[in-house]
Amino acid sequence: MNPTRKRRLIVVLLVVAAAAVAVGLGVFALQQNMNYLFTPSQVQTGEASNHKTFRLGGMVKAGSIQRSKSSLLVTFTVVDADGAMPVEYTGILPDLFRDNQSVIATGHMDNAHFVATEVLAKHDETYMPKELKDAMAKAHKGKPVPEGGDMGGSP
């Protein structure tokens, strides 16, 4: 083989190898930053056990909100049709956070309860995020999710 062709072949192979390493590192980094959405029943069946952090979506159970008197710790229960998951959050909750409202909490499991690092509440009476609505419809095993996402809470 001609020395010039040999050098070109080596350079092309090095560029291809570097591109493969860069793509591999990019895919690995993106997988580490992905947060999947699960409902309480999906978490209880073990679907979220492979994920260190994930999002928990559902409705805040009526009467479950308990605020600590000495800190910003808040505990509440997120429910769907078939399951309930206790949630612990330290911080300031959104203004629209209340009983019987849709909520998405980002965090991780600690034994049998979910420790949230971020809590998002729906912004009006008719809005439910599409992915939460789809996840809850799947968790309800084909039962229809009410139109507009209102799950029968406040009037």
Coordinates of C-alpha atoms in Angstrom, one line a residue:
M1 CA 0.0 0.0 0.0
N2 CA 1.1 3.5 -0.9
P3 CA 2.4 5.4 2.2
T4 CA 0.1 8.4 1.4
R5 CA -3.0 6.1 1.3
K6 CA -1.9 4.4 4.5
R7 CA -1.7 7.8 6.3
R8 CA -5.1 8.8 5.0
L9 CA -6.6 5.5 6.0
I10 CA -5.2 5.8 9.5
V11 CA -6.5 9.4 9.8
V12 CA -10.0 8.3 8.6
L13 CA -10.0 5.4 11.1
L14 CA -9.0 7.7 13.9
V15 CA -11.7 10.2 13.0
V16 CA -14.3 7.5 12.9
A17 CA -13.2 6.1 16.2
A18 CA -13.2 9.5 17.9
A19 CA -16.8 10.1 16.5
A20 CA -17.9 6.7 17.9
V21 CA -16.5 7.6 21.3
A22 CA -18.1 11.0 21.3
V23 CA -21.5 9.6 20.3
G24 CA -21.2 6.9 23.0
L25 CA -20.4 9.4 25.7
G26 CA -23.3 11.7 24.5
V27 CA -25.8 8.8 24.7
F28 CA -24.5 7.9 28.2
A29 CA -24.8 11.5 29.5
L30 CA -28.3 11.8 28.1
Q31 CA -29.4 8.6 29.8
Q32 CA -28.1 9.8 33.1
N33 CA -30.2 13.0 32.8
M34 CA -33.5 11.4 31.8
N35 CA -36.4 11.5 34.3
Y36 CA -39.3 9.0 33.6
L37 CA -42.8 9.6 34.8
F38 CA -44.5 7.0 36.9
T39 CA -47.8 6.8 38.8
P40 CA -47.9 5.5 42.4
S41 CA -49.3 2.1 41.2
Q42 CA -46.4 1.7 38.7
V43 CA -43.9 2.5 41.5
Q44 CA -45.5 -0.1 43.8
T45 CA -45.4 -2.7 41.1
G46 CA -41.6 -2.1 40.7
E47 CA -41.5 -0.4 37.3
A48 CA -39.5 2.5 38.7
S49 CA -36.9 0.3 40.6
N50 CA -34.3 0.6 37.8
H51 CA -34.3 4.4 37.9
K52 CA -32.4 6.4 40.6
T53 CA -34.4 9.5 40.0
F54 CA -37.8 9.8 38.3
R55 CA -41.0 11.8 38.3
L56 CA -44.0 10.7 40.3
G57 CA -47.4 11.9 39.0
G58 CA -50.9 11.7 40.3
M59 CA -53.4 13.5 42.5
V60 CA -52.8 14.9 46.0
K61 CA -54.9 12.8 48.4
A62 CA -57.5 15.0 50.3
G63 CA -56.4 15.6 53.9
S64 CA -52.9 14.1 53.5
I65 CA -50.9 17.4 53.5
Q66 CA -49.0 17.8 56.7
R67 CA -46.6 20.7 57.2
S68 CA -43.8 20.8 59.8
K69 CA -44.1 23.6 62.3
S70 CA -40.3 24.0 62.7
S71 CA -39.1 23.6 59.0
L72 CA -40.2 23.7 55.4
L73 CA -40.8 19.9 55.5
V74 CA -44.1 18.9 53.9
T75 CA -45.5 15.4 53.6
F76 CA -48.4 14.4 51.5
T77 CA -49.8 11.4 49.6
V78 CA -50.0 11.1 45.8
V79 CA -52.7 8.7 44.6
D80 CA -53.9 7.2 41.3
A81 CA -56.7 4.7 40.7
D82 CA -54.9 1.7 42.2
G83 CA -52.1 3.1 44.4
A84 CA -50.9 5.6 46.9
M85 CA -47.4 6.9 47.6
P86 CA -46.2 9.0 50.5
V87 CA -44.1 12.0 49.5
E88 CA -41.7 14.1 51.5
Y89 CA -40.6 17.5 50.3
T90 CA -38.5 20.2 51.9
G91 CA -39.0 23.6 50.3
I92 CA -41.7 26.1 49.2
L93 CA -44.6 24.5 47.4
P94 CA -46.3 26.1 44.4
D95 CA -49.2 28.4 45.2
L96 CA -51.6 26.1 43.4
F97 CA -50.6 23.0 45.4
R98 CA -53.6 21.7 47.4
D99 CA -55.8 18.7 48.0
N100 CA -57.3 16.9 45.0
Q101 CA -55.0 18.6 42.4
S102 CA -52.7 17.0 39.9
V103 CA -49.0 17.1 40.9
I104 CA -45.7 15.9 39.5
A105 CA -42.8 15.5 41.9
T106 CA -39.2 14.8 40.8
G107 CA -37.0 12.9 43.2
H108 CA -36.1 9.4 44.4
M109 CA -37.3 6.5 46.6
D110 CA -36.1 6.2 50.2
N111 CA -37.4 2.9 51.5
A112 CA -41.2 3.0 51.2
H113 CA -41.6 6.8 50.5
F114 CA -40.7 9.2 47.8
V115 CA -38.3 12.1 48.6
A116 CA -39.1 15.0 46.2
T117 CA -36.6 17.6 45.1
E118 CA -39.1 19.5 43.0
V119 CA -42.9 19.7 43.0
L120 CA -45.0 21.0 40.2
A121 CA -48.7 21.7 40.5
K122 CA -51.2 22.1 37.6
H123 CA -51.9 25.7 36.7
D124 CA -55.7 25.8 36.3
E125 CA -58.8 23.7 36.7
T126 CA -58.7 22.0 33.3
Y127 CA -55.0 21.4 32.7
M128 CA -53.3 18.1 33.1
P129 CA -49.9 17.4 31.4
K130 CA -50.3 15.0 28.5
E131 CA -47.7 12.6 29.8
L132 CA -49.4 12.5 33.2
K133 CA -52.8 12.0 31.6
D134 CA -51.4 9.1 29.4
A135 CA -49.6 7.5 32.4
M136 CA -52.8 7.7 34.6
A137 CA -54.9 6.3 31.7
K138 CA -52.5 3.4 31.4
A139 CA -52.5 2.9 35.2
H140 CA -56.3 2.9 35.2
K141 CA -56.2 -0.1 32.9
G142 CA -58.3 1.4 30.1
K143 CA -60.7 3.3 32.3
P144 CA -61.2 6.7 30.7
V145 CA -59.5 9.7 32.3
P146 CA -62.0 12.6 32.6
E147 CA -61.8 15.1 29.9
G148 CA -59.6 18.1 30.8
G149 CA -57.9 16.2 33.5
D150 CA -60.2 17.2 36.3
M151 CA -60.2 14.1 38.5
G152 CA -63.3 15.0 40.5
G153 CA -61.8 17.3 43.2
S154 CA -62.9 20.9 43.6
P155 CA -66.0 22.3 41.9

